[in-house]
Short mmCIF file of C-alpha atoms in Angstrom, two decimals:
data_model
loop_
_atom_site.label_atom_id
_atom_site.label_comp_id
_atom_site.label_asym_id
_atom_site.label_seq_id
_atom_site.Cartn_x
_atom_site.Cartn_y
_atom_site.Cartn_z
CA MET A 157 -38.83 36.76 31.99
CA ARG A 158 -40.71 35.17 34.77
CA VAL A 159 -38.95 32.18 36.60
CA LEU A 160 -40.97 29.67 38.86
CA PHE A 161 -38.89 27.32 40.69
CA GLY A 162 -39.67 24.23 43.04
CA ALA A 163 -41.07 20.79 43.16
CA GLY A 164 -44.61 20.67 41.78
CA ARG A 165 -44.71 24.14 40.20
CA LEU A 166 -46.26 22.55 36.89
CA ALA A 167 -49.43 23.04 38.69
CA ASP A 168 -49.10 26.84 38.14
CA LEU A 169 -48.91 26.33 34.45
CA SER A 170 -52.72 27.31 33.68
CA ALA A 171 -52.39 30.41 35.97
CA GLU A 172 -49.44 31.43 33.97
CA LEU A 173 -51.27 30.83 30.75
CA ASP A 174 -54.14 33.01 31.93
CA ARG A 175 -51.54 35.72 33.15
CA LEU A 176 -50.01 35.87 29.65
CA GLY A 177 -53.58 35.92 27.95
CA VAL A 178 -53.03 32.65 26.32
CA GLY A 179 -56.30 30.78 25.56
CA ARG A 180 -55.39 28.18 23.02
CA ALA A 181 -51.73 27.01 23.81
CA LEU A 182 -49.99 24.54 21.48
CA ILE A 183 -48.01 22.00 23.35
CA LEU A 184 -44.60 21.01 21.90
CA THR A 185 -42.64 17.94 22.54
CA THR A 186 -40.31 15.48 20.76
CA PRO A 187 -41.91 12.12 19.63
CA HIS A 188 -40.34 10.50 22.73
CA GLN A 189 -42.10 12.93 25.17
CA LYS A 190 -45.52 12.91 23.40
CA ILE A 191 -47.21 11.17 26.23
CA GLN A 192 -46.03 13.90 28.65
CA GLY A 193 -47.25 16.54 26.35
CA ASP A 194 -50.71 14.80 26.12
CA ASP A 195 -50.80 14.54 29.93
CA ILE A 196 -50.12 18.52 30.29
CA ALA A 197 -52.74 19.10 27.59
CA SER A 198 -55.21 17.03 29.75
CA MET A 199 -54.14 19.00 32.88
CA ILE A 200 -54.87 22.40 31.29
CA GLY A 201 -57.89 21.34 29.62
CA GLY A 202 -59.55 23.77 27.39
CA ARG A 203 -56.43 26.05 27.34
CA ALA A 204 -54.86 23.32 25.14
CA ALA A 205 -55.31 23.74 21.33
CA GLY A 206 -53.28 20.70 20.71
CA VAL A 207 -49.93 18.80 20.83
CA TYR A 208 -47.39 18.89 18.38
CA SER A 209 -44.66 16.23 18.85
CA GLY A 210 -42.30 16.72 16.03
CA ALA A 211 -39.45 18.78 17.64
CA THR A 212 -36.03 17.40 16.86
CA MET A 213 -32.37 18.15 17.31
CA HIS A 214 -30.73 21.37 16.01
CA THR A 215 -34.24 22.91 15.05
CA PRO A 216 -34.47 22.06 11.32
CA VAL A 217 -36.23 24.85 9.56
CA HIS A 218 -38.62 22.18 7.81
CA VAL A 219 -39.81 21.14 11.19
CA THR A 220 -40.57 24.55 12.13
CA GLU A 221 -42.57 25.06 9.16
CA GLN A 222 -44.72 22.12 9.98
CA ALA A 223 -45.19 23.24 13.55
CA MET A 224 -46.13 26.57 11.97
CA GLN A 225 -48.90 24.98 9.89
CA GLN A 226 -50.18 23.55 13.26
CA VAL A 227 -50.34 27.08 14.82
CA ALA A 228 -52.23 28.17 12.02
CA LEU A 229 -54.58 25.28 11.80
CA LEU A 230 -55.26 25.23 15.52
CA ARG A 231 -55.54 28.97 15.87
CA ALA A 232 -52.85 28.94 18.87
CA ASP A 233 -52.17 32.15 20.61
CA GLY A 234 -49.34 30.72 22.50
CA VAL A 235 -46.90 27.71 22.95
CA VAL A 236 -45.90 25.61 25.82
CA ALA A 237 -42.42 23.93 25.26
CA VAL A 238 -41.99 20.79 27.47
CA GLY A 239 -38.57 19.03 27.20
CA GLY A 240 -34.87 19.84 26.57
CA GLY A 241 -33.09 21.82 23.89
CA SER A 242 -34.88 20.33 20.86
CA THR A 243 -38.40 21.38 22.12
CA ILE A 244 -37.26 24.56 23.47
CA GLY A 245 -35.54 25.38 20.14
CA LEU A 246 -38.75 24.79 18.35
CA GLY A 247 -40.95 27.04 20.65
CA LYS A 248 -38.21 29.84 19.99
CA ALA A 249 -38.49 29.41 16.28
CA ILE A 250 -42.20 29.73 16.41
CA ALA A 251 -42.12 32.70 18.74
CA PHE A 252 -39.54 34.44 16.45
CA ARG A 253 -41.74 34.21 13.45
CA THR A 254 -44.99 35.04 15.40
CA ASP A 255 -44.13 36.71 18.53
CA LEU A 256 -46.45 34.36 20.42
CA PRO A 257 -45.99 34.09 24.19
CA GLN A 258 -44.03 31.18 25.25
CA VAL A 259 -43.99 29.07 28.43
CA VAL A 260 -41.03 26.65 28.78
CA VAL A 261 -41.34 23.68 30.97
CA PRO A 262 -37.55 22.04 30.96
CA THR A 263 -37.21 18.39 31.67
CA SER A 264 -33.28 18.56 31.08
CA TYR A 265 -30.43 20.66 31.91
CA ALA A 266 -30.34 22.38 28.52
CA GLY A 267 -30.34 26.02 29.67
CA SER A 268 -31.46 27.51 26.36
CA GLU A 269 -34.76 28.30 27.90
CA MET A 270 -32.81 31.35 29.58
CA THR A 271 -31.62 32.78 26.56
CA PRO A 272 -32.73 35.06 23.62
CA ILE A 273 -30.67 32.90 21.24
CA LEU A 274 -32.15 30.64 18.46
CA GLY A 275 -29.91 28.16 16.40
CA GLU A 276 -31.55 26.90 13.46
CA THR A 277 -30.38 24.37 10.74
CA VAL A 278 -30.77 24.42 7.03
CA ASP A 279 -29.17 21.85 4.65
CA GLY A 280 -26.80 20.70 7.28
CA LEU A 281 -25.68 24.31 8.24
CA LYS A 282 -26.65 25.75 11.71
CA THR A 283 -26.69 29.43 12.23
CA THR A 284 -27.77 31.38 15.21
CA ARG A 285 -29.57 34.82 15.88
CA SER A 286 -30.56 36.71 18.88
CA ASP A 287 -33.78 38.63 19.34
CA PRO A 288 -36.01 39.74 22.28
CA LYS A 289 -38.91 37.70 20.72
CA ILE A 290 -37.01 34.61 21.21
CA LEU A 291 -36.62 34.93 24.97
CA PRO A 292 -39.54 33.03 26.80
CA GLU A 293 -42.08 34.86 29.00
CA THR A 294 -42.03 32.20 31.71
CA VAL A 295 -39.92 29.18 32.58
CA ILE A 296 -41.15 26.72 35.10
CA TYR A 297 -38.43 24.70 36.79
CA ASP A 298 -40.17 21.50 38.38
CA VAL A 299 -37.50 19.31 39.71
CA ASP A 300 -40.10 16.57 39.82
CA LEU A 301 -40.12 16.51 35.88
CA THR A 302 -36.42 15.73 35.89
CA ARG A 303 -36.75 12.53 38.05
CA SER A 304 -37.46 10.37 34.95
CA LEU A 305 -34.51 11.63 33.06
CA SER A 306 -32.08 8.76 32.45
CA VAL A 307 -28.86 8.88 34.13
CA PRO A 308 -26.66 8.84 31.03
CA PHE A 309 -28.59 11.78 29.48
CA ALA A 310 -28.70 13.68 32.85
CA VAL A 311 -24.84 13.50 32.66
CA THR A 312 -24.43 14.84 29.20
CA SER A 313 -27.09 17.43 29.65
CA GLY A 314 -25.26 18.54 32.91
CA ILE A 315 -21.93 18.87 31.25
CA ASN A 316 -23.73 20.62 28.47
CA ALA A 317 -24.85 23.14 31.11
CA ILE A 318 -21.29 23.38 32.78
CA ALA A 319 -20.16 24.49 29.13
CA HIS A 320 -22.27 27.74 29.12
CA ALA A 321 -20.91 28.82 32.53
CA VAL A 322 -17.30 27.92 31.51
CA GLU A 323 -17.56 30.10 28.42
CA ALA A 324 -19.28 32.81 30.45
CA LEU A 325 -16.21 33.04 32.82
CA TYR A 326 -13.94 34.41 29.84
CA ALA A 327 -16.73 36.15 27.82
CA ARG A 328 -15.87 39.48 26.31
CA ASP A 329 -18.94 41.08 27.87
CA GLY A 330 -18.75 39.29 31.20
CA ASN A 331 -19.05 40.87 34.56
CA PRO A 332 -18.47 39.92 38.35
CA VAL A 333 -22.22 39.03 38.85
CA ILE A 334 -22.21 36.63 35.97
CA SER A 335 -18.75 35.22 37.12
CA LEU A 336 -20.12 34.37 40.46
CA MET A 337 -23.33 32.67 38.91
CA ALA A 338 -21.06 30.72 36.50
CA GLU A 339 -18.59 29.45 39.06
CA GLU A 340 -21.51 28.54 41.39
CA GLY A 341 -23.23 26.89 38.56
CA ILE A 342 -20.32 24.69 37.69
CA LYS A 343 -19.86 23.93 41.32
CA LEU A 344 -23.63 22.82 41.79
CA MET A 345 -23.65 20.69 38.78
CA ALA A 346 -20.12 18.99 38.93
CA GLY A 347 -21.10 18.01 42.54
CA ALA A 348 -24.46 16.81 41.75
CA LEU A 349 -23.83 14.47 38.75
CA PRO A 350 -21.45 12.01 40.61
CA ARG A 351 -24.23 11.78 43.38
CA LEU A 352 -26.77 11.21 40.93
CA VAL A 353 -24.86 8.39 39.20
CA ALA A 354 -24.34 6.96 42.52
CA GLY A 355 -28.18 6.86 43.29
CA ASP A 356 -28.59 9.92 45.22
CA ASP A 357 -31.40 10.98 43.26
CA ALA A 358 -33.55 13.38 45.21
CA ASP A 359 -30.95 15.82 46.56
CA ALA A 360 -28.77 15.53 43.40
CA ARG A 361 -31.52 16.35 41.10
CA ASP A 362 -32.45 19.36 43.15
CA ASP A 363 -28.98 20.84 42.94
CA ALA A 364 -28.70 19.77 39.33
CA VAL A 365 -31.62 21.91 38.53
CA ARG A 366 -30.31 24.87 40.44
CA GLY A 367 -27.04 24.58 38.70
CA ALA A 368 -28.71 24.48 35.19
CA TRP A 369 -30.63 27.47 36.04
CA LEU A 370 -27.41 29.44 36.87
CA CYS A 371 -25.47 27.98 33.93
CA GLY A 372 -28.41 28.78 31.63
CA ALA A 373 -28.76 32.44 32.97
CA CYS A 374 -25.10 33.04 32.06
CA LEU A 375 -25.63 31.55 28.57
CA GLY A 376 -28.46 34.23 28.19
CA ALA A 377 -26.55 37.05 29.63
CA VAL A 378 -23.22 37.05 27.84
CA GLY A 379 -21.62 36.04 24.54
CA MET A 380 -20.07 32.51 23.90
CA SER A 381 -16.88 31.65 22.04
CA LEU A 382 -14.97 28.83 20.38
CA HIS A 383 -16.86 25.88 22.23
CA HIS A 384 -20.11 26.83 21.15
CA LYS A 385 -19.17 27.66 17.70
CA LEU A 386 -17.46 24.11 17.25
CA CYS A 387 -20.49 22.51 18.77
CA HIS A 388 -22.91 24.14 16.57
CA THR A 389 -20.63 23.39 13.46
CA LEU A 390 -20.37 19.70 14.30
CA GLY A 391 -23.98 19.16 15.56
CA GLY A 392 -25.52 20.86 12.64
CA THR A 393 -23.23 19.39 9.84
CA PHE A 394 -23.11 15.75 11.19
CA ASP A 395 -26.49 15.61 12.95
CA LEU A 396 -24.80 14.78 16.19
CA PRO A 397 -26.52 14.71 19.52
CA HIS A 398 -26.21 17.97 21.11
CA ALA A 399 -25.49 17.25 24.67
CA GLU A 400 -23.08 14.52 24.01
CA THR A 401 -21.14 16.84 21.37
CA HIS A 402 -20.85 19.66 24.24
CA THR A 403 -19.62 16.93 26.75
CA ILE A 404 -16.88 15.69 24.35
CA VAL A 405 -15.56 19.10 22.93
CA LEU A 406 -15.65 21.18 26.25
CA PRO A 407 -12.21 19.85 27.66
CA HIS A 408 -10.48 20.48 24.56
CA ALA A 409 -12.06 23.83 23.75
CA LEU A 410 -11.01 24.99 27.29
CA ALA A 411 -7.60 23.55 27.03
CA TYR A 412 -7.04 25.71 23.80
CA ASN A 413 -8.20 28.90 25.59
CA ALA A 414 -6.91 28.39 28.89
CA PRO A 415 -3.62 30.02 28.15
CA ALA A 416 -5.19 33.34 27.08
CA VAL A 417 -7.65 33.22 30.31
CA PRO A 418 -5.74 31.80 33.12
CA ALA A 419 -7.94 33.57 35.85
CA ALA A 420 -11.08 32.14 34.20
CA ALA A 421 -9.58 28.66 34.02
CA ALA A 422 -8.44 28.91 37.68
CA ARG A 423 -11.99 29.61 38.71
CA VAL A 424 -13.31 26.57 36.73
CA ALA A 425 -10.64 24.52 38.32
CA ARG A 426 -11.71 25.85 41.75
CA ALA A 427 -15.45 24.88 41.15
CA LEU A 428 -14.30 21.42 40.14
CA GLY A 429 -12.10 21.01 42.96
CA VAL A 430 -9.03 20.08 40.74
CA ASN A 431 -5.79 21.73 39.69
CA ASP A 432 -6.26 21.66 36.05
CA ALA A 433 -9.68 22.71 34.66
CA ALA A 434 -9.47 21.19 31.14
CA GLN A 435 -8.12 17.81 32.55
CA GLY A 436 -10.79 17.98 35.38
CA LEU A 437 -13.58 18.18 32.79
CA PHE A 438 -12.33 15.36 30.99
CA ASP A 439 -11.92 13.22 34.09
CA LEU A 440 -15.40 14.45 35.11
CA ALA A 441 -17.05 12.95 31.90
CA LYS A 442 -14.85 9.84 31.84
CA GLY A 443 -15.73 9.06 35.61
CA LEU A 444 -19.37 9.41 34.87
CA GLY A 445 -19.29 7.11 31.94
CA ALA A 446 -19.89 9.53 29.26
CA LYS A 447 -18.71 8.88 25.66
CA LEU A 448 -15.36 10.73 25.23
CA ALA A 449 -14.81 10.49 21.38
CA LEU A 450 -16.95 12.26 18.61
CA ARG A 451 -16.50 9.11 16.42
CA ASP A 452 -18.36 7.20 18.85
CA ILE A 453 -21.52 9.47 18.62
CA GLY A 454 -21.46 9.36 14.70
CA MET A 455 -18.82 11.81 13.41
CA PRO A 456 -17.04 10.55 10.22
CA ARG A 457 -13.12 10.63 10.25
CA ASP A 458 -13.19 12.58 7.02
CA GLY A 459 -15.28 15.31 8.75
CA ILE A 460 -12.50 16.75 10.57
CA GLU A 461 -11.26 18.89 7.96
CA LYS A 462 -14.72 20.11 6.87
CA ALA A 463 -15.46 21.05 10.68
CA THR A 464 -12.19 23.00 10.70
CA ASP A 465 -13.27 24.84 7.51
CA ILE A 466 -16.70 25.59 9.05
CA ALA A 467 -15.18 26.76 12.17
CA PHE A 468 -13.35 29.55 10.41
CA LYS A 469 -16.21 30.94 8.53
CA ASN A 470 -18.23 33.89 9.82
CA ALA A 471 -15.85 35.69 12.19
CA TYR A 472 -16.68 35.63 15.98
CA TRP A 473 -14.90 36.63 19.01
CA ASN A 474 -12.64 34.28 21.10
CA PRO A 475 -9.99 35.08 23.80
CA ARG A 476 -7.25 33.29 21.89
CA VAL A 477 -6.72 34.00 18.34
CA LEU A 478 -7.90 30.99 16.31
CA GLU A 479 -4.94 29.04 14.68
CA ARG A 480 -6.02 26.49 11.78
CA ASP A 481 -3.57 23.78 12.70
CA ALA A 482 -4.31 23.92 16.36
CA ILE A 483 -7.99 23.78 15.94
CA ARG A 484 -7.79 21.00 13.53
CA ASP A 485 -5.82 19.24 16.09
CA LEU A 486 -8.46 20.01 18.73
CA ILE A 487 -11.19 18.38 16.62
CA ALA A 488 -8.99 15.44 15.68
CA ARG A 489 -8.18 14.73 19.46
CA ALA A 490 -11.85 15.12 20.24
CA TRP A 491 -12.73 12.68 17.54
CA ASP A 492 -10.43 10.12 18.83
CA GLY A 493 -11.13 10.57 22.37
CA GLU A 494 -7.76 11.49 23.36
CA ARG A 495 -6.96 13.69 26.41
CA PRO A 496 -7.05 17.47 25.98
CA LYS A 497 -3.58 19.07 25.35
CA GLY A 498 -2.04 20.37 28.51
CA GLU A 499 -1.09 19.25 31.96
CA ILE A 500 -2.20 15.82 33.19
#
């Protein structure tokens, strides 16, 4: 993967498409970002085959199938994904099916642009796969594109990024370099978000983009555990907003795993500047005005049992053995917006 980083780097998009041999790029966006997609299509001129603006959360397969029809109709030979996790996921889904080169232009702190992982949803069930074809060829981090990101979404998108680094610190296939990147990513993002909320837009956005890149690189390098499994389960099953779900679940998932990984929890706490990592993450989200309860983002009360059942399907590694009653309690506390279990 090639990464371009810095203010104004979107201007390099045409050159990157030429380098990749892309002459007819399909620009991908969500409906909300269609105007931005149109602007980029105008900027690259004849290299744009068209704009598809149907990307949506959790990468539903039926949406990918619609986008694939546009790829064929417009004879696209590459894709440019402009936006956050929804658009990036669609670009990955197309690349997995076609092996077309993809350029990602992130406008949030999702981090998935740095990974060869694709999560797709069919009939309310989200599954993931990993394949070299899924990894984007080029990522262009232009901090100017994050200036219009609303503060509430910047907050949840940023904590979503922190979640990647937290789980990287206790990943089974982790290593010292990834741990350094993870701790620095958490520190940068956790330091940037309060400043951003307070109005320090320019410097805070710069730090947040650097933090997002580090956290995303961790996500792409090592495996994830309980937190990501729960968020995929909840998001895909109940169609919950991705970043908000990560924000709410993260303190609870870390509180569950912390007794099994004290060194990793200590590094998270150090990066946050607190004594207890899980409580610190909860307080960070609360202090930034983020929603703290799954019920407040659309999850029904009777979904707790269903989510618990799905969390135990398809075995996956976690540093602490999964205990059904404890996992159900974790989800219930997150649903109600309670503090995570542990020290206060």
